[in-house]
C-alpha positions as protocol buffer text, in pm:
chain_id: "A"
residue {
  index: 1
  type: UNK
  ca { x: 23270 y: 13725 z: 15033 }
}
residue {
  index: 2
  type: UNK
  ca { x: 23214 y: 13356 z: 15139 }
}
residue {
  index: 3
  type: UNK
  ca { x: 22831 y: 13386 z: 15144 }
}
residue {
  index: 4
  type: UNK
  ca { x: 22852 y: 13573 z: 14782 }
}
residue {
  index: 5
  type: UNK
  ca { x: 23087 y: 13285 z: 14621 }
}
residue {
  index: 6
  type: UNK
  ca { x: 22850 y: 13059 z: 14800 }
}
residue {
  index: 7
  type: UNK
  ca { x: 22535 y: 13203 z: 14671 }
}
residue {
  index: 8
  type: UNK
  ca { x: 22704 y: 13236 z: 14306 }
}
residue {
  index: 9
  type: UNK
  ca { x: 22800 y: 12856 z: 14284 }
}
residue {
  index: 10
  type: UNK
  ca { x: 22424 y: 12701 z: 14398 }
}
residue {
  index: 11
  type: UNK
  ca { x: 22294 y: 12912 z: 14175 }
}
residue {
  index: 12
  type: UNK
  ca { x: 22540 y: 12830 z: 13893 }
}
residue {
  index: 13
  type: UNK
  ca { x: 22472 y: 12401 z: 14001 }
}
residue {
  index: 14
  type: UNK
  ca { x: 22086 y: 12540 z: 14001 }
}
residue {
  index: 15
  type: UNK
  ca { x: 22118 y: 12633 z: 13619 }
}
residue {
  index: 16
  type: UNK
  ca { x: 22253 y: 12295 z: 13525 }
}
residue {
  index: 17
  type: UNK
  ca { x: 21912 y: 12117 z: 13630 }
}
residue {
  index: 18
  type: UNK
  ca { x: 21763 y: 12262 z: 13314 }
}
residue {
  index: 19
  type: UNK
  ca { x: 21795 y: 12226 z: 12990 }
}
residue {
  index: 20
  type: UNK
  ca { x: 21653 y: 12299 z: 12620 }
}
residue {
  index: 21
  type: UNK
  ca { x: 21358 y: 12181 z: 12548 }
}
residue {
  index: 22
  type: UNK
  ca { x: 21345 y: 11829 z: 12345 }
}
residue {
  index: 23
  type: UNK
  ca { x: 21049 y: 11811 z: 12072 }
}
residue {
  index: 24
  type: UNK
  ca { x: 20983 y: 11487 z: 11903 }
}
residue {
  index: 25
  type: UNK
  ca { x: 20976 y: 11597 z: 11520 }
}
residue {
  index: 26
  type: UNK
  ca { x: 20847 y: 11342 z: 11283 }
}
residue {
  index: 27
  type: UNK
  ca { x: 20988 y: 11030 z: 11408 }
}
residue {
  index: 28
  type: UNK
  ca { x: 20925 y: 10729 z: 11170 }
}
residue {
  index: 29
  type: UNK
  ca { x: 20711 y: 10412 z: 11344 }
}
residue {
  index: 30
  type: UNK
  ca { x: 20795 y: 10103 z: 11190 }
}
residue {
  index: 31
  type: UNK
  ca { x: 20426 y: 10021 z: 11128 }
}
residue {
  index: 32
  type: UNK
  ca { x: 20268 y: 9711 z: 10858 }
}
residue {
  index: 33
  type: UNK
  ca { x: 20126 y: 9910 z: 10517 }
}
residue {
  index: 34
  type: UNK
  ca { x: 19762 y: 9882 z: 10636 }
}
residue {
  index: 35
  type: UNK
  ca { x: 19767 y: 10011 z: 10973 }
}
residue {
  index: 36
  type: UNK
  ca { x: 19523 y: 10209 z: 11094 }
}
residue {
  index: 37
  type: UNK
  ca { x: 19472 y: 10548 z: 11309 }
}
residue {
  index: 38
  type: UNK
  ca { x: 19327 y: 10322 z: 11561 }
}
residue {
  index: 39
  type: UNK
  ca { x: 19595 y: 10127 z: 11596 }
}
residue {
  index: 40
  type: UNK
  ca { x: 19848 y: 10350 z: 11593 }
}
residue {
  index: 41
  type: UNK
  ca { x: 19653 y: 10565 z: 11887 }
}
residue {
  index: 42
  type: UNK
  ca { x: 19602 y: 10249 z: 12065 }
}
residue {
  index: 43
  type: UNK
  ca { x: 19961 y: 10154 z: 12065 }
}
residue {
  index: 44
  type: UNK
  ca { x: 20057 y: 10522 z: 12182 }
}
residue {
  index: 45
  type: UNK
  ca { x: 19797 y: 10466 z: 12478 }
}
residue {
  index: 46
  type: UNK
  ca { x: 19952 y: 10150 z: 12566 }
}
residue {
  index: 47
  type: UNK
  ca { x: 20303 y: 10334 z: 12552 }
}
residue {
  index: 48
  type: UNK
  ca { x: 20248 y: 10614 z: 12768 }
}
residue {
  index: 49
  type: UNK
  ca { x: 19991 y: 10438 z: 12997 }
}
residue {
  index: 50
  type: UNK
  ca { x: 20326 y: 10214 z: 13083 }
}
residue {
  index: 51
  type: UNK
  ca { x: 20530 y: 10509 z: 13172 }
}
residue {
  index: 52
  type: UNK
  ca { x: 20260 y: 10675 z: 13405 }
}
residue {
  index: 53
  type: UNK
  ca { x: 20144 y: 10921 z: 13107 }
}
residue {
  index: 54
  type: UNK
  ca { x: 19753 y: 10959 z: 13092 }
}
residue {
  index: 55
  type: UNK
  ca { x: 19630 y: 11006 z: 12758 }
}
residue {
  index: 56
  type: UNK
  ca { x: 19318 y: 11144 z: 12624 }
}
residue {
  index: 57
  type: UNK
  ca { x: 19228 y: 11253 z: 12324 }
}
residue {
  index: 58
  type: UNK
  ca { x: 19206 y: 11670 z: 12180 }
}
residue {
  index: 59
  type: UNK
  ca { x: 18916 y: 11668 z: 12008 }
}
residue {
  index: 60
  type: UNK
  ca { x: 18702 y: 11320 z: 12058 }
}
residue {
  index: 61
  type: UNK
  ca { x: 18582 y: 11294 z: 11714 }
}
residue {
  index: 62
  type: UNK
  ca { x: 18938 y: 11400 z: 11545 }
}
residue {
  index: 63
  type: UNK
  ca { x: 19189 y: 11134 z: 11593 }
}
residue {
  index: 64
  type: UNK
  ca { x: 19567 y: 11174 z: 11547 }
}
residue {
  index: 65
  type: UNK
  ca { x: 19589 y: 11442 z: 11818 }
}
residue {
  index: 66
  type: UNK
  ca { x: 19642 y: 11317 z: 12209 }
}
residue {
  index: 67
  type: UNK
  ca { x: 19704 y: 11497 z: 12521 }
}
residue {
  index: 68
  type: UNK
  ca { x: 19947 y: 11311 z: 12734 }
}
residue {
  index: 69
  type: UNK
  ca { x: 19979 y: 11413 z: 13086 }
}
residue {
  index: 70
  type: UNK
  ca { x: 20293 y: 11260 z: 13321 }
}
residue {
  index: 71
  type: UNK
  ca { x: 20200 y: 11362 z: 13703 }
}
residue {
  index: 72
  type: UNK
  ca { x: 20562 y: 11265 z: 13897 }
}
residue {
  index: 73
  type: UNK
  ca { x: 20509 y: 11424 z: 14294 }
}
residue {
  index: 74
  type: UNK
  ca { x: 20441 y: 11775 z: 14235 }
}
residue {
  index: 75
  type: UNK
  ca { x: 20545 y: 11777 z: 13897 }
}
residue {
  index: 76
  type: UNK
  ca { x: 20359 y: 11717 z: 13576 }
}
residue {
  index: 77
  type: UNK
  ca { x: 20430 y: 11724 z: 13222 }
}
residue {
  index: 78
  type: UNK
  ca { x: 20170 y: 11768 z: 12936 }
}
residue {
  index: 79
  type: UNK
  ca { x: 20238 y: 11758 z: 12556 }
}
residue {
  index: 80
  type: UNK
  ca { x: 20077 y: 11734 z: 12243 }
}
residue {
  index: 81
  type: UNK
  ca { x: 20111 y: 11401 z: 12095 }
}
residue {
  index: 82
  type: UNK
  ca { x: 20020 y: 11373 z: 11681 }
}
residue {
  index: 83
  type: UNK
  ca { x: 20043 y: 11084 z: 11514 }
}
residue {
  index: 84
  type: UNK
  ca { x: 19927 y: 10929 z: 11180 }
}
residue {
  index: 85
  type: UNK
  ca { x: 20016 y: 10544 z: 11085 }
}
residue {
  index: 86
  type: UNK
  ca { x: 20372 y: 10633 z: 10942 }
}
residue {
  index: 87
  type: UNK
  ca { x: 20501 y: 10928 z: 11210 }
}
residue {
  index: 88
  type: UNK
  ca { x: 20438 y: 11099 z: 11521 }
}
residue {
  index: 89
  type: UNK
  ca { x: 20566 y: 11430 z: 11715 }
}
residue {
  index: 90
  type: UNK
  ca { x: 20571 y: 11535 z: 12073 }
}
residue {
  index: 91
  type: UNK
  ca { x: 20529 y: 11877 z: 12200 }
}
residue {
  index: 92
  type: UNK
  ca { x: 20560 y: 12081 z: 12491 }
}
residue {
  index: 93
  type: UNK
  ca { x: 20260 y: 12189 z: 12618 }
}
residue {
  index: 94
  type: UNK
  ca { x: 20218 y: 12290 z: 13005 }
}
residue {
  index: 95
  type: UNK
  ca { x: 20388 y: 12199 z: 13285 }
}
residue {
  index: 96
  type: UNK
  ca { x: 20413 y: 12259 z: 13638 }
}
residue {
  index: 97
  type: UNK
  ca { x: 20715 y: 12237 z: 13866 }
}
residue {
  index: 98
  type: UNK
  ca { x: 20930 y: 12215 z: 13608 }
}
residue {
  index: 99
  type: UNK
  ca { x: 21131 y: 12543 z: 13546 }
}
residue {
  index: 100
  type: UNK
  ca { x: 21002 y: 12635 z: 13247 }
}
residue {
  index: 101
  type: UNK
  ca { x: 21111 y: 12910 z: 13046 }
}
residue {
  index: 102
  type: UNK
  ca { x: 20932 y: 13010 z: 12750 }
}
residue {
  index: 103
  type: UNK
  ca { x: 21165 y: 13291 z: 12670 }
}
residue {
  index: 104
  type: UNK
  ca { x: 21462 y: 13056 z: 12649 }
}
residue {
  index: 105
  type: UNK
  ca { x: 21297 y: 12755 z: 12588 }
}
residue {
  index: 106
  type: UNK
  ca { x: 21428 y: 12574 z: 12901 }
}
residue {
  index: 107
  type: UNK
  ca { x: 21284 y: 12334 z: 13119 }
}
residue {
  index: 108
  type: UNK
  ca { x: 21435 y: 12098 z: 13383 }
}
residue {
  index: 109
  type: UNK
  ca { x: 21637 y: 11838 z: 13240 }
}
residue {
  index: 110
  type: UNK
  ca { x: 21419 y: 11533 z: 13420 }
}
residue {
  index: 111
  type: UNK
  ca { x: 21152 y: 11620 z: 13124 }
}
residue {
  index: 112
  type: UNK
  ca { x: 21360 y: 11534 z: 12856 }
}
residue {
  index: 113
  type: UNK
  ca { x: 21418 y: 11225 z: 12972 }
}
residue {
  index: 114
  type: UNK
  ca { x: 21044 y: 11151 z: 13019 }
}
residue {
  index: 115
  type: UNK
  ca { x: 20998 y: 11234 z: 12669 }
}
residue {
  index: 116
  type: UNK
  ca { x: 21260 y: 11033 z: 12546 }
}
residue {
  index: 117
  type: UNK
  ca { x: 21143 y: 10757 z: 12718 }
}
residue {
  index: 118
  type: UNK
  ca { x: 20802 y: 10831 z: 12573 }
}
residue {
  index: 119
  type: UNK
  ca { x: 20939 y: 10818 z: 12217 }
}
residue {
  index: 120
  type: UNK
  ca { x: 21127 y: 10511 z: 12239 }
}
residue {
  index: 121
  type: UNK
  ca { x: 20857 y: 10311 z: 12404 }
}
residue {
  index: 122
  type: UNK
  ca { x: 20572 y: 10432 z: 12128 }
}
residue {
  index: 123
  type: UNK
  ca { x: 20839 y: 10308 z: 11901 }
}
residue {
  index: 124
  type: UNK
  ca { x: 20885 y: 9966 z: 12034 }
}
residue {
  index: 125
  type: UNK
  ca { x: 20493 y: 9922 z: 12069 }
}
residue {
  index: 126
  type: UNK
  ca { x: 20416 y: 10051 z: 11712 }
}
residue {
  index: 127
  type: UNK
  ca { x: 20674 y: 9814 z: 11608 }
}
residue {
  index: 128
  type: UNK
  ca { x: 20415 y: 9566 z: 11703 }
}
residue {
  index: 129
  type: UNK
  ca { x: 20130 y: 9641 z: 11564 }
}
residue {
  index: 130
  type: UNK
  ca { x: 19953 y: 9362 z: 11331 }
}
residue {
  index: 131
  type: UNK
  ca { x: 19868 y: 9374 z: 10967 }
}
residue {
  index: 132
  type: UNK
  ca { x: 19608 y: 9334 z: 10843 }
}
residue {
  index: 133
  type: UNK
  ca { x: 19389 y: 9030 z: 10980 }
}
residue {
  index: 134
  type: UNK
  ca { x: 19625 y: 8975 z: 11215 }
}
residue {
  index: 135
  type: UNK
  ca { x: 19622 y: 9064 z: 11616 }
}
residue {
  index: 136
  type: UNK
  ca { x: 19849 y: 9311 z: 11807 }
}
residue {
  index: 137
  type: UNK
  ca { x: 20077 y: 9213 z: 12066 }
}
């Protein structure tokens, strides 16, 4: 009966590691009138590339679609990443190591803090982007 309660409670603290899913949906970036999709992509590189992401582009002649791709140890993380100079989602994509469940749309509660952090640091680089004439920071 011991080894049965035991079994039932690390299973039960097992469960707790994941977590739904979090999707960026059309979050605002506080960009000047005249940015461009350049840009706005290279501010998103410079984002990610800070957290460990790697980005590349979908399709190399379509821009406002990236692939970001967060290897931690044996885990890694890939979303789609859509932008154009006013908003930008995030979406799962693949992972591995991770827990995913596509039935329930779980995953382990470390990714949603990676994307979080990858939303409010695209954010805060956007934020900086020039007008006009003018140079990024």
């Amino acid at each position: 009966l011991r080894i049965a309660a035991s079994m039932l409670l690390i299973a039960a603290l097992a469960g707790c590691r994941t977590s739904e899913v979090y999707n960026v949906q059309q979050a605002s970036l506080s960009t000047p009138p005249a940015a461009e999709m350049r840009q706005v992509e290279n501010a998103i590189r410079r984002a990610a590339g800070g957290l460990g992401w790697q980005i590349k582009r979908a399709d190399p002649q379509q821009p406002g679609h990236l692939i970001g791709r967060l290897p931690i140890r044996s885990h890694v993380a890939v979303v789609d990443i859509r932008h154009n100079t006013e908003t930008f989602w995030i979406s799962y994509k693949d992972s591995t190591n991770l827990d995913y469940d596509s039935e329930e749309g779980k995953i382990h509660s470390n990714y949603n803090g990676w994307i979080q952090n990858l939303r409010e640091a695209i954010v805060r680089e956007a934020s900086g982007i020039a007008p006009a004439g003018g140079t990024s920071t």
